[in-house]
Short mmCIF file of C-alpha atoms in Angstrom, two decimals:
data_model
loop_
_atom_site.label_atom_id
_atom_site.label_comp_id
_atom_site.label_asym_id
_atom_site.label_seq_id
_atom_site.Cartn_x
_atom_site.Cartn_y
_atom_site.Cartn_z
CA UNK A 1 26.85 222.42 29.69
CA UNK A 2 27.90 224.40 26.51
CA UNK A 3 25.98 224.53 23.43
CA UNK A 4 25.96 221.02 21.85
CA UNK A 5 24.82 222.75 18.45
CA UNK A 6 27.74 225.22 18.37
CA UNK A 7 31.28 225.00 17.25
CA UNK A 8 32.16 224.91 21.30
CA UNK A 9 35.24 222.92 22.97
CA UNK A 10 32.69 219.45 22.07
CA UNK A 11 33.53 218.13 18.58
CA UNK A 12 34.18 221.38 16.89
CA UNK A 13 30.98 220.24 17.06
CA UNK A 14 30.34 216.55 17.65
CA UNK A 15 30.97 213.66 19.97
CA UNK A 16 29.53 210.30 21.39
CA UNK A 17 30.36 206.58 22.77
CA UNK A 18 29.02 203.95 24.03
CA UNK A 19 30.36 201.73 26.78
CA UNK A 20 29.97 198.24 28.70
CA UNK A 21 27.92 198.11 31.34
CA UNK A 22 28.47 195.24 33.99
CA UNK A 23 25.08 193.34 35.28
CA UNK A 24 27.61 191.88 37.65
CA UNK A 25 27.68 195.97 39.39
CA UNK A 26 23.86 195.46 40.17
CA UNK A 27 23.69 195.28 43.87
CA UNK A 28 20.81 195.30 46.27
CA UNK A 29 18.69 198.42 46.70
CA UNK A 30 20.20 201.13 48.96
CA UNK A 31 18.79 205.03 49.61
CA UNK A 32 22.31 206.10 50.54
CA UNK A 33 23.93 207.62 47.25
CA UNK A 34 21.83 206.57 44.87
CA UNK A 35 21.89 208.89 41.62
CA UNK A 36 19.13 208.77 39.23
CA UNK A 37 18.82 209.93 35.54
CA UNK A 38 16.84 212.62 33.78
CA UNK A 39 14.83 209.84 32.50
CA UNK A 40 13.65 208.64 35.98
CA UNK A 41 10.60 209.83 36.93
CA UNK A 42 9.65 208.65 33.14
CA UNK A 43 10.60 205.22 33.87
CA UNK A 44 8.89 204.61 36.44
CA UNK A 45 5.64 205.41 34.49
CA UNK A 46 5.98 202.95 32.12
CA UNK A 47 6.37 200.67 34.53
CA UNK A 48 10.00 199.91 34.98
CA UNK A 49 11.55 197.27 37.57
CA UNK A 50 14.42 199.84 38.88
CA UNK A 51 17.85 198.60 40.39
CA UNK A 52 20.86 200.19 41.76
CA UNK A 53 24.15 199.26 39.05
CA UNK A 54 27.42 201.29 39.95
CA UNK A 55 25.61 203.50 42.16
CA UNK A 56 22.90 204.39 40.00
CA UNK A 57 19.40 203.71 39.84
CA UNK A 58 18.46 202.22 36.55
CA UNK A 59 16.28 200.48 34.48
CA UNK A 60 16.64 196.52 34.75
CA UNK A 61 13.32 195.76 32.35
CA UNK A 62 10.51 197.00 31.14
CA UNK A 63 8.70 193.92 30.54
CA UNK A 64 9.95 190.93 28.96
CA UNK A 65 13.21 191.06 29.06
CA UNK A 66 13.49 188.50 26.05
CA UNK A 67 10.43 190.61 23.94
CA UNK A 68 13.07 193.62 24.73
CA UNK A 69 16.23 191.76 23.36
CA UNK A 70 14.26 190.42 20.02
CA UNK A 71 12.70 193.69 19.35
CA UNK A 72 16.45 194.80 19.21
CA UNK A 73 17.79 192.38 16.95
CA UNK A 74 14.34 192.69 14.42
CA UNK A 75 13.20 196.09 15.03
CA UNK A 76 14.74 198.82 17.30
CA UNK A 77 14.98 199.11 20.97
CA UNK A 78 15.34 202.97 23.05
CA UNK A 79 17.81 202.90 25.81
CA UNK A 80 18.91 204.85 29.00
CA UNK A 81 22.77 205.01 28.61
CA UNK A 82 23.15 208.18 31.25
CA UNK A 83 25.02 206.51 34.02
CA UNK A 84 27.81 206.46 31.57
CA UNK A 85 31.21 208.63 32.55
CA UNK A 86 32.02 211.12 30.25
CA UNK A 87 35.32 212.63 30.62
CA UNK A 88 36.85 215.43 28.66
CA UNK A 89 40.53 216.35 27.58
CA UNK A 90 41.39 219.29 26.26
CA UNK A 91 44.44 221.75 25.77
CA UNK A 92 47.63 221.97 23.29
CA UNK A 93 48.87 218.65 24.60
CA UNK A 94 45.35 216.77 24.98
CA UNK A 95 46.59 213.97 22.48
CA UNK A 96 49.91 213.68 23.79
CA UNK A 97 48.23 213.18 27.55
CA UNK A 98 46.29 210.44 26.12
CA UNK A 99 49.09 208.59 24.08
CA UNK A 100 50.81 208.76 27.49
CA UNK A 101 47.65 207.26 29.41
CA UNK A 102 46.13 204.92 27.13
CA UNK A 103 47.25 201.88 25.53
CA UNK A 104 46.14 203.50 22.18
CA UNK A 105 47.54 205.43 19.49
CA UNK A 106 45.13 208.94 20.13
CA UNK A 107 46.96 211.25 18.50
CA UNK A 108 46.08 209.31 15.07
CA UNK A 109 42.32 209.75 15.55
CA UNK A 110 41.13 211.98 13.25
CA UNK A 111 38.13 214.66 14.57
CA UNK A 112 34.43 213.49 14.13
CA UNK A 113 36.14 209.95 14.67
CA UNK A 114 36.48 207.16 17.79
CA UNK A 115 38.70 204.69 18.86
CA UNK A 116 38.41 201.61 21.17
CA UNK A 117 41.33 201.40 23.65
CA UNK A 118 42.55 200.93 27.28
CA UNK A 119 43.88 202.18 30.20
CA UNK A 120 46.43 199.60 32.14
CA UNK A 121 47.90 200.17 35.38
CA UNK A 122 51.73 199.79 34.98
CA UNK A 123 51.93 195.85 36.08
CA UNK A 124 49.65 195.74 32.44
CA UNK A 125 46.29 195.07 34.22
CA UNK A 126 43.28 196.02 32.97
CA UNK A 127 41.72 199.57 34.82
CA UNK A 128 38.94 200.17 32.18
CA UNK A 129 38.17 200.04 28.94
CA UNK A 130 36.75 202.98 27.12
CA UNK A 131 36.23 204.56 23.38
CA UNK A 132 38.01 208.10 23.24
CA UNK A 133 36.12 210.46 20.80
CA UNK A 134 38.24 213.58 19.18
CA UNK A 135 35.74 215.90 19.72
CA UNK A 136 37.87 218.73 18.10
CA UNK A 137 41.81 219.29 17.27
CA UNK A 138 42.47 219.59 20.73
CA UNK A 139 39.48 218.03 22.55
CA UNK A 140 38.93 214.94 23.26
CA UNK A 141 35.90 212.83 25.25
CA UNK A 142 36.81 209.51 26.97
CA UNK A 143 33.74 207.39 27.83
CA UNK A 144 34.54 205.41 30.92
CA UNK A 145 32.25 202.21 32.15
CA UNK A 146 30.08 203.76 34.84
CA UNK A 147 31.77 201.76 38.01
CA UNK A 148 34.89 202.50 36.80
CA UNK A 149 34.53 206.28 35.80
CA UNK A 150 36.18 207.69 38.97
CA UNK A 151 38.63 205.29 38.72
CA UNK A 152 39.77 206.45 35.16
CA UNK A 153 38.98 210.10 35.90
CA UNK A 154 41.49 209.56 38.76
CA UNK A 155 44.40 208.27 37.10
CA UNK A 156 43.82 210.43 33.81
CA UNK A 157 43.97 213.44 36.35
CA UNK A 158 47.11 211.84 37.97
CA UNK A 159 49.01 211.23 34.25
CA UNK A 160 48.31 214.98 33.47
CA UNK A 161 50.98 216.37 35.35
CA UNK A 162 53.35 217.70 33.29
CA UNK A 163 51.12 217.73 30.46
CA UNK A 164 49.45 221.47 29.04
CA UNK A 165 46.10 219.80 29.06
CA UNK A 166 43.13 219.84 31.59
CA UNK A 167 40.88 216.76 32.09
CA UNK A 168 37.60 217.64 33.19
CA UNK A 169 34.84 215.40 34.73
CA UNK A 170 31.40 215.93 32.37
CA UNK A 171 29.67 212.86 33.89
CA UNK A 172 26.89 215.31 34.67
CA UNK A 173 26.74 216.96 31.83
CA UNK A 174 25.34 214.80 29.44
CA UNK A 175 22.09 212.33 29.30
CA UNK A 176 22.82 209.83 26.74
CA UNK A 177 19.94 207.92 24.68
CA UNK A 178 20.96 205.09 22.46
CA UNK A 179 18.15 203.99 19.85
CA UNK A 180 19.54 200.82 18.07
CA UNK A 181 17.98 197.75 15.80
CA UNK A 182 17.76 197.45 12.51
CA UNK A 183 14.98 200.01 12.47
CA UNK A 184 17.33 202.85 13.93
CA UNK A 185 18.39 204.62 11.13
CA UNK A 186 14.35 205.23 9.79
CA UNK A 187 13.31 206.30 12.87
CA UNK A 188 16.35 208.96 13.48
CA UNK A 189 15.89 210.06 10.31
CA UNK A 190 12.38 211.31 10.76
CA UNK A 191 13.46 213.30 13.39
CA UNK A 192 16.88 214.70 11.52
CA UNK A 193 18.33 216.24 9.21
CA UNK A 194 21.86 215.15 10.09
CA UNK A 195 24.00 212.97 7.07
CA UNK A 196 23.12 210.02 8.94
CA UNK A 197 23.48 208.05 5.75
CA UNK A 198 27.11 209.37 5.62
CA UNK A 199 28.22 208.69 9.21
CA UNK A 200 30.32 205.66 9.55
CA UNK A 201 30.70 203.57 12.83
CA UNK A 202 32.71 205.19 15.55
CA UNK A 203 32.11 208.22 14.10
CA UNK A 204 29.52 210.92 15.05
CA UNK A 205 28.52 214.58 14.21
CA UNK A 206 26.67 217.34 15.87
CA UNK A 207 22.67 217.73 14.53
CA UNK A 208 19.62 218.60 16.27
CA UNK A 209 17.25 215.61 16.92
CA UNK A 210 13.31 216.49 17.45
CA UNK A 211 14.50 220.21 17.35
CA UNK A 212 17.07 219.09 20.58
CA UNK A 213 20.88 220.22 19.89
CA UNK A 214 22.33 216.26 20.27
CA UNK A 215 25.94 215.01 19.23
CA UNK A 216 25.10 211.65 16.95
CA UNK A 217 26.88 208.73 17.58
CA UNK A 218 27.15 205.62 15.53
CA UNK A 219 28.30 203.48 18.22
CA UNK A 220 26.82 200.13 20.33
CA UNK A 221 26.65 197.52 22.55
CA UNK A 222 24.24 195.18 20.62
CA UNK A 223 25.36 193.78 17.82
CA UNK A 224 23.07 195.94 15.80
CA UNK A 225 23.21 199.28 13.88
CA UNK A 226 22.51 202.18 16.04
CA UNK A 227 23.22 205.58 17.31
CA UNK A 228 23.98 207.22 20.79
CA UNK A 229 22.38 210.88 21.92
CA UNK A 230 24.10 213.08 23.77
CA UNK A 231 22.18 216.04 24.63
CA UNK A 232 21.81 217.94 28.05
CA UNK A 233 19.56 216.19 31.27
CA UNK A 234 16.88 219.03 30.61
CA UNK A 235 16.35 217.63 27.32
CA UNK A 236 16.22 214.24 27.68
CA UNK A 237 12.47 213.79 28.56
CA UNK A 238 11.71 215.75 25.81
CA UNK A 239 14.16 213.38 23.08
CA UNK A 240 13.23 209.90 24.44
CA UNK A 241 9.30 210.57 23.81
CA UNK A 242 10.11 212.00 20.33
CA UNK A 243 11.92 208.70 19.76
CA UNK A 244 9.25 207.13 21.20
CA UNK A 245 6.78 208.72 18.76
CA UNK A 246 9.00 208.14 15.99
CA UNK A 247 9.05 204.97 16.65
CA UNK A 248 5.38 203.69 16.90
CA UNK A 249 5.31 201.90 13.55
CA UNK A 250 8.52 200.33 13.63
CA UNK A 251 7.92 198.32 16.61
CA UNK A 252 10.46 200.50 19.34
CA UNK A 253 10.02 199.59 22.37
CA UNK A 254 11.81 200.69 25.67
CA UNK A 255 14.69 198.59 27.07
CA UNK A 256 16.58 198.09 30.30
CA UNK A 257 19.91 196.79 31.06
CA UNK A 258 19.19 192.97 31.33
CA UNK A 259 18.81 192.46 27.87
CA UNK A 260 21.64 194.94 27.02
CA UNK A 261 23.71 192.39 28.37
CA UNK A 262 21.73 189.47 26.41
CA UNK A 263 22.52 191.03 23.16
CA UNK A 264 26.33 192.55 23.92
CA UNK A 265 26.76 188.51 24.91
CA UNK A 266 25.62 187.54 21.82
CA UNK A 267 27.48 189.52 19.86
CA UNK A 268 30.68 188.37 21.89
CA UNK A 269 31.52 191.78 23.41
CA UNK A 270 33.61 191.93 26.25
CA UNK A 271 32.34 193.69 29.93
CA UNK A 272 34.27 194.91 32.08
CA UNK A 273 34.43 192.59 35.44
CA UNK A 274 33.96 189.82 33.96
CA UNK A 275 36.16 189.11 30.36
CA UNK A 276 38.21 192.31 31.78
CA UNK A 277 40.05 193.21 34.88
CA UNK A 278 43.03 194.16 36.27
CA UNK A 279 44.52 190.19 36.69
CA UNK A 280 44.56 190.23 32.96
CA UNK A 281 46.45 192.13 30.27
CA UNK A 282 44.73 193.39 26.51
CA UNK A 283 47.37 190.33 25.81
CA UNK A 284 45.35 187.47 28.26
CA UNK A 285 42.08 188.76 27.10
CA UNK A 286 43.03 188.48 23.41
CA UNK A 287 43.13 192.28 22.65
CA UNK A 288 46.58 192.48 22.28
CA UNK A 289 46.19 195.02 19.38
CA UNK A 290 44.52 197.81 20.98
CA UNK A 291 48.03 198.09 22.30
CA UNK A 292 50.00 200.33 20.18
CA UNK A 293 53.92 200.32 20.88
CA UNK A 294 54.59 201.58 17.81
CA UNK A 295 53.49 205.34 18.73
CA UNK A 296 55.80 208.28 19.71
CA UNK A 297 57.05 208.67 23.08
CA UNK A 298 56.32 206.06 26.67
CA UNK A 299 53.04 204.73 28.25
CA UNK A 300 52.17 203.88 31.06
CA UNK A 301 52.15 200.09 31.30
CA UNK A 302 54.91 199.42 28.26
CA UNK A 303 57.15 197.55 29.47
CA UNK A 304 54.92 195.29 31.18
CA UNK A 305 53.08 194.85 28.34
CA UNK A 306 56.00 194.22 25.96
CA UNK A 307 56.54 191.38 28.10
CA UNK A 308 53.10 190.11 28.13
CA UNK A 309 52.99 189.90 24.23
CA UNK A 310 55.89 187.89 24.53
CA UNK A 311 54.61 185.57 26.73
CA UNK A 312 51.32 185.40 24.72
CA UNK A 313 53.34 184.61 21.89
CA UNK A 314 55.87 182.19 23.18
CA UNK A 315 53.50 180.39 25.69
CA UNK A 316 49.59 181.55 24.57
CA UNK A 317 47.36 182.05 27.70
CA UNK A 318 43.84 180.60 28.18
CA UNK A 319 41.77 181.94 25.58
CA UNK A 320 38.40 183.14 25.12
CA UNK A 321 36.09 181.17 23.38
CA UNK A 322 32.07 181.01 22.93
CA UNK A 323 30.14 177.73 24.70
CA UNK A 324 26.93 176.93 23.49
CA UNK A 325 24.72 174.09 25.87
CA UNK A 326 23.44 170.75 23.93
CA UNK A 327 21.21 170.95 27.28
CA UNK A 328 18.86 173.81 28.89
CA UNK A 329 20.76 174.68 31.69
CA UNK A 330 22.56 177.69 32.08
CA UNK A 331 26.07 178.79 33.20
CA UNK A 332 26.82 181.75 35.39
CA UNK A 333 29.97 183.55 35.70
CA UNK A 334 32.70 181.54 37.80
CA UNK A 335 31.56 178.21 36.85
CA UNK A 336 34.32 175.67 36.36
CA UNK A 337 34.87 174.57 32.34
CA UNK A 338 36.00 170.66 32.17
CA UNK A 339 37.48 168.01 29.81
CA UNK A 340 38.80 164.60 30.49
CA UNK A 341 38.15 165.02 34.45
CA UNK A 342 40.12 168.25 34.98
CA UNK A 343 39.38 172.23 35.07
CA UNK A 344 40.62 173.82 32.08
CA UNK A 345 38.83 176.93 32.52
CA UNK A 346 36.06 179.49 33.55
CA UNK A 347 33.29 181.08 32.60
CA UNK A 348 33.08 184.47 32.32
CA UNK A 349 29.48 185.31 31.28
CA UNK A 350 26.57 183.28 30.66
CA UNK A 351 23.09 183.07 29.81
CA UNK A 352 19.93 181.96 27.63
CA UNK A 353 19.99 183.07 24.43
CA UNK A 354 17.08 184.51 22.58
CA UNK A 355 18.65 184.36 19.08
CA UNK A 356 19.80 180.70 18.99
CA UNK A 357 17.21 180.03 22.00
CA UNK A 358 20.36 177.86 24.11
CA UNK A 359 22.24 178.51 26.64
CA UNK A 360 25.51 180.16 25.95
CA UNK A 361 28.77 181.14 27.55
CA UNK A 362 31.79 183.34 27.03
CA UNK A 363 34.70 181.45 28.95
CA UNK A 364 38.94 181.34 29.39
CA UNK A 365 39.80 177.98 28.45
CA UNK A 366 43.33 176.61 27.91
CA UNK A 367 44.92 177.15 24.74
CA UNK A 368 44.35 173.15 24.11
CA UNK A 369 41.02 173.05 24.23
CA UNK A 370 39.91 176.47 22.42
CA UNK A 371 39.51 175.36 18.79
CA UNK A 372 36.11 175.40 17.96
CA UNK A 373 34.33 171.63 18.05
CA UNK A 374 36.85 170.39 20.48
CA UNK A 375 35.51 167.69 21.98
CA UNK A 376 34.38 166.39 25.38
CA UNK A 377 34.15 169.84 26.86
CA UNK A 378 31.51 171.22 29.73
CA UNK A 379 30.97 173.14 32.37
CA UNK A 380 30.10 172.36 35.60
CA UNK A 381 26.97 173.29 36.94
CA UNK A 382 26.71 172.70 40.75
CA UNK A 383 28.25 169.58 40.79
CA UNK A 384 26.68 168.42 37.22
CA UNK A 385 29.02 168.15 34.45
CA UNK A 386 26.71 169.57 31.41
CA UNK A 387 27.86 169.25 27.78
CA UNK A 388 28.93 172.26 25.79
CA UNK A 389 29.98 172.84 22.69
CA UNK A 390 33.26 175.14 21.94
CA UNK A 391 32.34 177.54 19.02
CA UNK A 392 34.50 180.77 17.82
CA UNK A 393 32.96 184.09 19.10
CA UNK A 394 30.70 185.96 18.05
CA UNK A 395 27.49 183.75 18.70
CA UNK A 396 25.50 186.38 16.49
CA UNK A 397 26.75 189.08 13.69
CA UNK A 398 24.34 191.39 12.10
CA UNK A 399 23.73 191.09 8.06
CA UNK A 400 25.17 194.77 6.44
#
């Protein structure tokens, strides 16, 4: 890995992302292929519970997963983000390859900045989303979710051609540490010098953090403010106790992926596999403008999408709204959502909250049924029709 510190091909110096993880890739334990982090060996000594998601070996908890997702939302929380897929794009026509791939106008994405966007197949369907970072005028870093990184590394590498750029899998050259809670900034500003104060969201800038060369990110999956690390694997030990340190008196504590997922549900964040997939458009999911038709030149999925915003708009699709439970019991992912007798929808994601200490839901329900405070709506749990109330996404949003 180049010099993160330099003015090399990686944000003329900067870069950074962050990117939905899905607890629904968590499969059973396997030895076959498993890859592990830099962090690893350092997890395990504090005591982690381990599980294999995408193919790699990562941390589900530390503890209590609920003392993890409040120390987040109150103080700050230290995450392992390295299973993440890091692509990069570079060359004379870098942006014009993107344009061309993405649903997303790249080329308008000025350097030291990010964008959120998509890649579609050409029915329109959903591969992946991502956030592209313009590292410099000519390079570019797309952060993939890590079960679909070879996926999107695949079809980026197959919508090059013809195209004077060269895409580049980087998934192992980066370990990425995201510190985020409202405590974030204090504690990454003991260890930097960086303009932190000056660096907006989706934005980031090169710096050195506890004397490691690290491309700051201020980017999340919380619903908090925070920052994402990149640095190289051999420094990562080194970073995360610094952080660590740093953190002591502001109540850090380590977190794993459960309540990642906790707090991105909160905040009404979308993961892959379960509000996304390729059955739906950026139109069905209700992210209709991340597509950019306006831009110069064809993409890949246009004219199927043209003709998905004009269904949307003619005929609007089941839409995605936030349940919260007048009972305790919680709804998983596939459950059935009911009114009057009949399915009108599904859940997508569910679980207890630790901020409004309910259950709550993220489901597609029928256009009819979506306004918040419609009544007579539930889900039903195994056979058990359990009152929910509809309420406009997000559940949570930080004070600024």
């Amino acid at each position: 890995m180049a010099n993160l510190s330099g003015s090399d091909d990686r944000w003329g110096g900067t870069t950074s992302p962050v990117m939905p993880f899905a607890l629904g890739d968590i499969r059973p334990m396997s030895s076959t292929d498993i890859r592990r982090t830099a962090l690893d060996a350092l997890h395990r000594s504090l005591g982690a519970t381990m599980t294999d998601f995408a193919g790699w070996d990562m941390p589900l908890r530390y503890a209590s997963e609920r003392d993890e997702h409040l120390a987040v939302r109150t103080r700050a929380g230290l995450f392992d983000l390295s299973h993440m897929g890091e692509i990069t794009v570079t060359g004379p026509q870098a942006a014009a390859l993107l344009d061309h791939a993405l649903v997303g106008n790249i080329s308008s994405v000025g350097v030291g900045r990010a964008r959120y966007t998509m890649i579609c197949r050409a029915d329109g369907g959903i591969l992946d989303d991502l956030i592209v970072y313009r590292l410099a005028e000519t390079t570019y870093m797309v952060v993939a979710n890590a079960s679909n990184a070879q996926v999107v590394l695949d079809a980026l590498v197959e919508r090059s051609a013809g195209f004077d750029a060269e895409v580049r899998d980087d998934r192992d050259a980066y370990a990425l540490i995201a510190v985020q809670g409202p405590e974030s900034p204090g504690i990454l500003k003991s260890l930097t010098d960086a303009d932190l104060d000056g660096l907006k969201y989706y934005a980031g800038l090169p710096g050195t953090v506890a004397g490691v060369p690290a491309l700051i990110a201020r980017t999340g999956y919380t619903g908090e403010d925070g920052f994402e690390l990149f640095v190289e694997p051999g420094h990562a030990v080194e970073l995360w106790q610094a952080l660590t340190k740093a953190g002591e008196g502001a109540g850090l504590v380590p977190c794993g992926l459960s309540c990642r997922d906790t707090l991105r549900l909160e905040a009404g964040m979308p993961l892959y596999g379960h509000e996304l997939s390729t059955s739906l458009t950026p139109f069905d999911a209700g992210l209709g403008r991340v597509v950019k038709f306006e831009k110069e030149g064809d993409f890949v999925g246009r004219e199927a999408l043209a003709e998905a915003a004009l269904r949307a708009e003619q005929n609007p699709p089941r839409v995605l709204v936030g349940l919260v439970a007048e009972g305790r019991r919680v709804p998983r992912a596939g459950y059935p959502v009911v009114a009057g007798g009949e399915v009108i929808g599904e859940v997508t994601s569910g679980a207890p909250s630790p901020t409004l200490g309910k259950p709550i839901a993220m489901a597609y329900v029928d256009a009819a049924h979506s306004a918040p405070g419609t009544p007579g709506v539930g889900v039903d749990i195994r056979g058990s029709h359990e009152p929910y109330e509809v309420v406009a996404l997000p559940f949570y949003k930080r004070r600024k």
